[in-house]
């Protein structure tokens, strides 16, 4: 498989080059040259396959000959060694729980797959690799956990000061070893802009081998298809589900759309956003207008100019009517998010996190207008990652899972950074 740049000013490359570079030299996102079809017998056998087997079948055509099959099978098995259960919440709505990995959020699958691929590709490398990543909350922790202790790899994480939860901040700042955290005096878009600028800085790249860990990296983006395939493997109804995805940078939803384009049966997609609703506004108007990110309760989705939007357009040949028919956009306020957490907890006993609540609210509304359908929403984080919002809504404390007790007691180590490129450059130059 080859990947071309969406800016079309760089040469197509194989999976290895795309994963190591993160972004094309012309600044574009890499996109696969062909969209493979899932074999028909794969789709009929779904319920009998393990998550690792699903991952191998989904990812093999994308990796091609860049990683030998036994090695890729091992990487897939390590990537999804935890369950991805579909849990019924009401008679028409189920949760696809994606928070059973080591950092309790869905980004573990993409981050683990990518870290293992990069570890494999750099095994003969003499220059150290620096993984540079901007996070709105959960990416950083997943990437840090994926790379912790990997020899020859240093991880530098930029996160917006005061905009991540205490558990998230500990997962970024308290691991030590080869993980460094930069606390940026700005918002997520500032962090993302600084990272993008570093990737365009040729002199810096001469000095350090930079690689990206954001959802723009194909090795992080593509494995997210496994969620949707795993959901279908557990789906008990004849009619395929409506799938609601809480979205920020749109990597996750775009992976779902990719699986759909490969033949996975899905009735409809719902793009659920908080007040940062650039894509829902696009779906309504056909015009894309980025806006500055605003802070909300579902902070991992506080993105005003989502990176993966270009991939969504590319996937559907820039046909707005096609995309619009398959995908509905919703904007969910913080007030509705809180009310949804409270109501669902009272009525069903299921405790949503704010991101899952945004998707739940949107899905419920969609199903109200489509009474013959059923749906699932992606529950992308454990509620304990956002205890303030959840406790304020339910009036109940969220107990700390045992595996977090030790992490929460470790000292925070971070470096303050002004949201200016010179500051980041000086830090990386050393
Ligand atoms: C990152 C994240 C999202 C948004 O995912 P994208 O792929 O950026 O759209 C949603 N929920 C949680 C909990 C996240 O960490």
Short mmCIF file of C-alpha atoms in Angstrom, two decimals, residues 84-347:
data_model
loop_
_atom_site.label_atom_id
_atom_site.label_comp_id
_atom_site.label_asym_id
_atom_site.label_seq_id
_atom_site.Cartn_x
_atom_site.Cartn_y
_atom_site.Cartn_z
CA UNK A 84 -14.02 -3.67 23.59
CA UNK A 85 -17.49 -4.62 24.89
CA UNK A 86 -20.87 -3.51 23.56
CA UNK A 87 -23.01 -2.86 26.66
CA UNK A 88 -26.80 -2.29 26.36
CA UNK A 89 -27.94 0.89 28.14
CA UNK A 90 -31.59 1.05 26.96
CA UNK A 91 -33.53 -1.18 24.57
CA UNK A 92 -32.39 0.93 21.60
CA UNK A 93 -29.05 2.34 22.72
CA UNK A 94 -25.83 0.48 23.53
CA UNK A 95 -22.41 1.72 24.58
CA UNK A 96 -19.28 0.56 22.79
CA UNK A 97 -16.90 0.83 25.74
CA UNK A 98 -13.45 1.86 24.59
CA UNK A 99 -11.95 2.70 27.99
CA UNK A 100 -10.65 -0.67 29.15
CA UNK A 101 -7.07 0.00 28.03
CA UNK A 102 -4.18 1.20 30.23
CA UNK A 103 -5.03 4.95 30.18
CA UNK A 104 -8.80 4.46 30.38
CA UNK A 105 -9.55 6.20 27.06
CA UNK A 106 -9.99 5.02 23.50
CA UNK A 107 -6.73 6.47 22.24
CA UNK A 108 -4.84 3.50 23.68
CA UNK A 109 -5.43 1.34 20.61
CA UNK A 110 -4.05 3.85 18.10
CA UNK A 111 -1.19 4.92 20.37
CA UNK A 112 -0.12 1.37 21.14
CA UNK A 113 -0.21 0.25 17.53
CA UNK A 114 1.81 3.27 16.45
CA UNK A 115 4.38 3.00 19.24
CA UNK A 116 5.00 -0.64 18.44
CA UNK A 117 5.32 0.05 14.71
CA UNK A 118 7.77 2.89 15.34
CA UNK A 119 9.72 0.75 17.80
CA UNK A 120 9.94 -1.92 15.08
CA UNK A 121 11.03 0.56 12.38
CA UNK A 122 13.66 2.21 14.59
CA UNK A 123 15.29 -1.01 15.80
CA UNK A 124 18.34 -0.38 13.57
CA UNK A 125 18.25 3.42 13.95
CA UNK A 126 21.24 5.16 15.56
CA UNK A 127 19.82 8.68 15.82
CA UNK A 128 17.28 8.97 18.66
CA UNK A 129 13.67 9.49 17.59
CA UNK A 130 11.61 12.31 19.15
CA UNK A 131 7.87 11.76 19.14
CA UNK A 132 6.26 15.21 19.23
CA UNK A 133 2.60 15.35 20.16
CA UNK A 134 -0.05 17.96 20.96
CA UNK A 135 -2.84 16.75 23.20
CA UNK A 136 -6.22 18.10 24.26
CA UNK A 137 -6.20 15.56 27.09
CA UNK A 138 -6.17 11.87 26.29
CA UNK A 139 -3.77 11.52 23.37
CA UNK A 140 -0.78 12.49 25.47
CA UNK A 141 -1.43 9.89 28.14
CA UNK A 142 -2.03 7.14 25.63
CA UNK A 143 1.11 8.02 23.68
CA UNK A 144 3.19 8.34 26.85
CA UNK A 145 1.99 4.96 28.08
CA UNK A 146 2.57 3.39 24.66
CA UNK A 147 6.19 4.63 24.48
CA UNK A 148 7.18 4.49 28.14
CA UNK A 149 10.59 2.88 28.42
CA UNK A 150 10.95 2.22 24.64
CA UNK A 151 14.71 2.56 24.00
CA UNK A 152 15.84 5.19 21.48
CA UNK A 153 12.54 7.08 21.63
CA UNK A 154 11.91 10.34 23.48
CA UNK A 155 8.34 11.65 23.80
CA UNK A 156 7.61 15.40 24.05
CA UNK A 157 3.99 16.25 24.85
CA UNK A 158 2.41 19.71 24.55
CA UNK A 159 -0.80 20.23 26.54
CA UNK A 160 -2.92 23.32 27.27
CA UNK A 161 -2.41 24.62 30.80
CA UNK A 162 -5.45 24.27 33.05
CA UNK A 163 -7.55 22.51 30.41
CA UNK A 164 -6.91 18.86 31.23
CA UNK A 165 -8.32 16.92 34.17
CA UNK A 166 -6.17 15.87 37.17
CA UNK A 167 -6.03 12.23 36.07
CA UNK A 168 -5.09 13.29 32.53
CA UNK A 169 -2.40 15.64 33.81
CA UNK A 170 -0.84 12.92 35.95
CA UNK A 171 -0.83 10.57 32.97
CA UNK A 172 1.14 13.22 31.03
CA UNK A 173 3.50 14.50 33.68
CA UNK A 174 4.16 11.82 36.27
CA UNK A 175 5.58 8.95 34.26
CA UNK A 176 9.18 10.24 34.00
CA UNK A 177 11.77 8.16 32.11
CA UNK A 178 11.66 9.10 28.40
CA UNK A 179 8.46 11.19 28.67
CA UNK A 180 8.60 15.05 28.82
CA UNK A 181 5.56 17.29 29.29
CA UNK A 182 5.32 20.91 28.11
CA UNK A 183 2.53 22.87 29.77
CA UNK A 184 1.55 25.48 27.18
CA UNK A 185 0.00 28.81 28.22
CA UNK A 186 -2.68 28.58 25.55
CA UNK A 187 -5.35 26.27 24.16
CA UNK A 188 -5.16 23.01 22.21
CA UNK A 189 -5.08 24.78 18.86
CA UNK A 190 -1.95 26.64 20.03
CA UNK A 191 -0.35 23.30 20.91
CA UNK A 192 -1.29 21.83 17.56
CA UNK A 193 -0.01 24.88 15.68
CA UNK A 194 3.36 24.74 17.47
CA UNK A 195 3.75 21.07 16.63
CA UNK A 196 2.86 21.63 12.98
CA UNK A 197 5.41 24.43 12.81
CA UNK A 198 8.15 22.23 14.23
CA UNK A 199 7.46 19.69 11.49
CA UNK A 200 7.97 22.38 8.86
CA UNK A 201 11.30 23.48 10.39
CA UNK A 202 13.94 21.80 8.23
CA UNK A 203 16.90 22.97 10.33
CA UNK A 204 15.33 21.49 13.44
CA UNK A 205 14.59 18.26 11.62
CA UNK A 206 18.24 18.00 10.60
CA UNK A 207 19.08 18.05 14.26
CA UNK A 208 16.40 15.75 15.63
CA UNK A 209 14.47 12.98 13.96
CA UNK A 210 10.93 14.16 14.63
CA UNK A 211 7.89 11.97 14.35
CA UNK A 212 4.26 12.81 14.98
CA UNK A 213 1.91 10.92 17.27
CA UNK A 214 -1.28 12.85 16.62
CA UNK A 215 -4.19 11.27 14.85
CA UNK A 216 -2.71 12.61 11.62
CA UNK A 217 -0.20 9.71 11.77
CA UNK A 218 -1.59 6.85 9.68
CA UNK A 219 -0.29 4.34 12.25
CA UNK A 220 -2.57 5.95 14.82
CA UNK A 221 -5.48 6.71 12.59
CA UNK A 222 -5.96 3.38 10.79
CA UNK A 223 -6.17 1.00 13.81
CA UNK A 224 -9.22 2.88 15.09
CA UNK A 225 -11.22 1.01 12.45
CA UNK A 226 -10.98 -1.97 14.77
CA UNK A 227 -13.51 -0.38 17.18
CA UNK A 228 -16.22 -0.38 14.55
CA UNK A 229 -15.44 -3.89 13.37
CA UNK A 230 -15.42 -5.15 16.97
CA UNK A 231 -18.78 -3.45 17.54
CA UNK A 232 -20.32 -5.13 14.51
CA UNK A 233 -18.92 -8.47 15.68
CA UNK A 234 -21.10 -8.11 18.80
CA UNK A 235 -24.15 -6.50 17.19
CA UNK A 236 -27.11 -8.87 17.70
CA UNK A 237 -29.64 -7.26 15.33
CA UNK A 238 -30.21 -7.81 11.62
CA UNK A 239 -30.29 -4.11 10.78
CA UNK A 240 -26.88 -2.47 11.20
CA UNK A 241 -26.53 0.17 13.91
CA UNK A 242 -26.56 3.94 13.79
CA UNK A 243 -23.14 4.84 15.22
CA UNK A 244 -22.61 8.06 17.19
CA UNK A 245 -19.04 9.25 17.64
CA UNK A 246 -17.97 11.98 20.08
CA UNK A 247 -15.62 13.98 17.87
CA UNK A 248 -12.85 16.55 18.18
CA UNK A 249 -10.09 16.07 15.65
CA UNK A 250 -12.27 13.54 13.78
CA UNK A 251 -9.64 10.80 13.57
CA UNK A 252 -11.93 8.29 15.21
CA UNK A 253 -15.02 9.07 13.14
CA UNK A 254 -12.96 9.18 9.96
CA UNK A 255 -11.64 5.68 10.76
CA UNK A 256 -15.26 4.54 11.12
CA UNK A 257 -16.07 6.02 7.73
CA UNK A 258 -13.05 4.23 6.29
CA UNK A 259 -14.27 0.88 7.67
CA UNK A 260 -17.68 1.64 6.16
CA UNK A 261 -16.06 2.39 2.80
CA UNK A 262 -14.36 -1.01 3.06
CA UNK A 263 -17.74 -2.71 3.38
CA UNK A 264 -18.60 -2.67 7.08
CA UNK A 265 -22.38 -2.45 7.45
CA UNK A 266 -23.45 0.73 9.29
CA UNK A 267 -26.84 2.40 8.81
CA UNK A 268 -25.80 5.97 9.58
CA UNK A 269 -23.10 7.93 11.40
CA UNK A 270 -23.69 10.73 13.89
CA UNK A 271 -20.88 13.26 14.42
CA UNK A 272 -21.43 14.46 17.99
CA UNK A 273 -19.61 17.65 18.92
CA UNK A 274 -19.61 20.02 21.83
CA UNK A 275 -19.69 23.76 21.25
CA UNK A 276 -16.67 23.31 18.96
CA UNK A 277 -18.91 22.49 16.02
CA UNK A 278 -16.97 23.30 12.87
CA UNK A 279 -17.98 20.02 11.18
CA UNK A 280 -21.69 20.07 12.14
CA UNK A 281 -21.83 23.60 10.73
CA UNK A 282 -20.15 22.34 7.56
CA UNK A 283 -22.67 19.50 7.25
CA UNK A 284 -25.47 22.02 7.48
CA UNK A 285 -24.10 24.64 5.11
CA UNK A 286 -21.53 22.96 2.86
CA UNK A 287 -19.00 25.61 3.92
CA UNK A 288 -16.01 24.91 6.11
CA UNK A 289 -15.16 27.68 8.55
CA UNK A 290 -12.68 26.88 11.33
CA UNK A 291 -13.11 28.78 14.58
CA UNK A 292 -10.97 29.20 17.71
CA UNK A 293 -11.40 26.36 20.20
CA UNK A 294 -13.53 27.09 23.26
CA UNK A 295 -13.23 25.22 26.57
CA UNK A 296 -16.03 22.75 27.40
CA UNK A 297 -16.73 19.86 29.78
CA UNK A 298 -15.72 17.36 27.08
CA UNK A 299 -12.26 18.86 26.78
CA UNK A 300 -10.73 16.17 24.56
CA UNK A 301 -13.05 17.47 21.84
CA UNK A 302 -12.16 21.16 22.16
CA UNK A 303 -10.86 21.48 18.61
CA UNK A 304 -11.80 24.34 16.30
CA UNK A 305 -10.01 23.21 13.14
CA UNK A 306 -10.09 19.40 13.04
CA UNK A 307 -7.07 17.86 11.28
CA UNK A 308 -8.88 14.89 9.81
CA UNK A 309 -11.56 16.86 8.01
CA UNK A 310 -9.52 16.71 4.80
CA UNK A 311 -9.46 12.93 4.99
CA UNK A 312 -13.24 12.80 5.37
CA UNK A 313 -13.67 14.85 2.20
CA UNK A 314 -11.12 12.76 0.32
CA UNK A 315 -12.82 9.52 1.30
CA UNK A 316 -16.05 10.66 -0.33
CA UNK A 317 -14.43 12.25 -3.37
CA UNK A 318 -15.30 15.73 -2.06
CA UNK A 319 -18.98 14.95 -2.70
CA UNK A 320 -20.78 16.98 -0.06
CA UNK A 321 -24.20 15.40 -0.80
CA UNK A 322 -22.81 11.87 -0.29
CA UNK A 323 -21.19 12.76 3.02
CA UNK A 324 -24.28 14.58 4.18
CA UNK A 325 -26.53 11.60 3.51
CA UNK A 326 -24.36 9.25 5.55
CA UNK A 327 -23.46 11.59 8.39
CA UNK A 328 -25.49 13.89 10.65
CA UNK A 329 -23.85 16.55 12.78
CA UNK A 330 -24.93 17.57 16.28
CA UNK A 331 -23.84 20.38 18.57
CA UNK A 332 -24.35 19.57 22.26
CA UNK A 333 -24.08 22.23 24.97
CA UNK A 334 -22.43 21.70 28.35
CA UNK A 335 -25.85 22.06 29.99
CA UNK A 336 -27.25 19.22 27.87
CA UNK A 337 -24.13 17.15 28.54
CA UNK A 338 -24.56 17.47 32.31
CA UNK A 339 -28.30 16.85 32.14
CA UNK A 340 -27.71 13.72 30.05
CA UNK A 341 -25.18 12.30 32.54
CA UNK A 342 -27.66 12.92 35.37
CA UNK A 343 -30.72 11.53 33.59
CA UNK A 344 -29.06 8.40 32.15
CA UNK A 345 -27.53 7.60 35.53
CA UNK A 346 -30.93 7.96 37.23
CA UNK A 347 -32.92 6.07 34.63
#
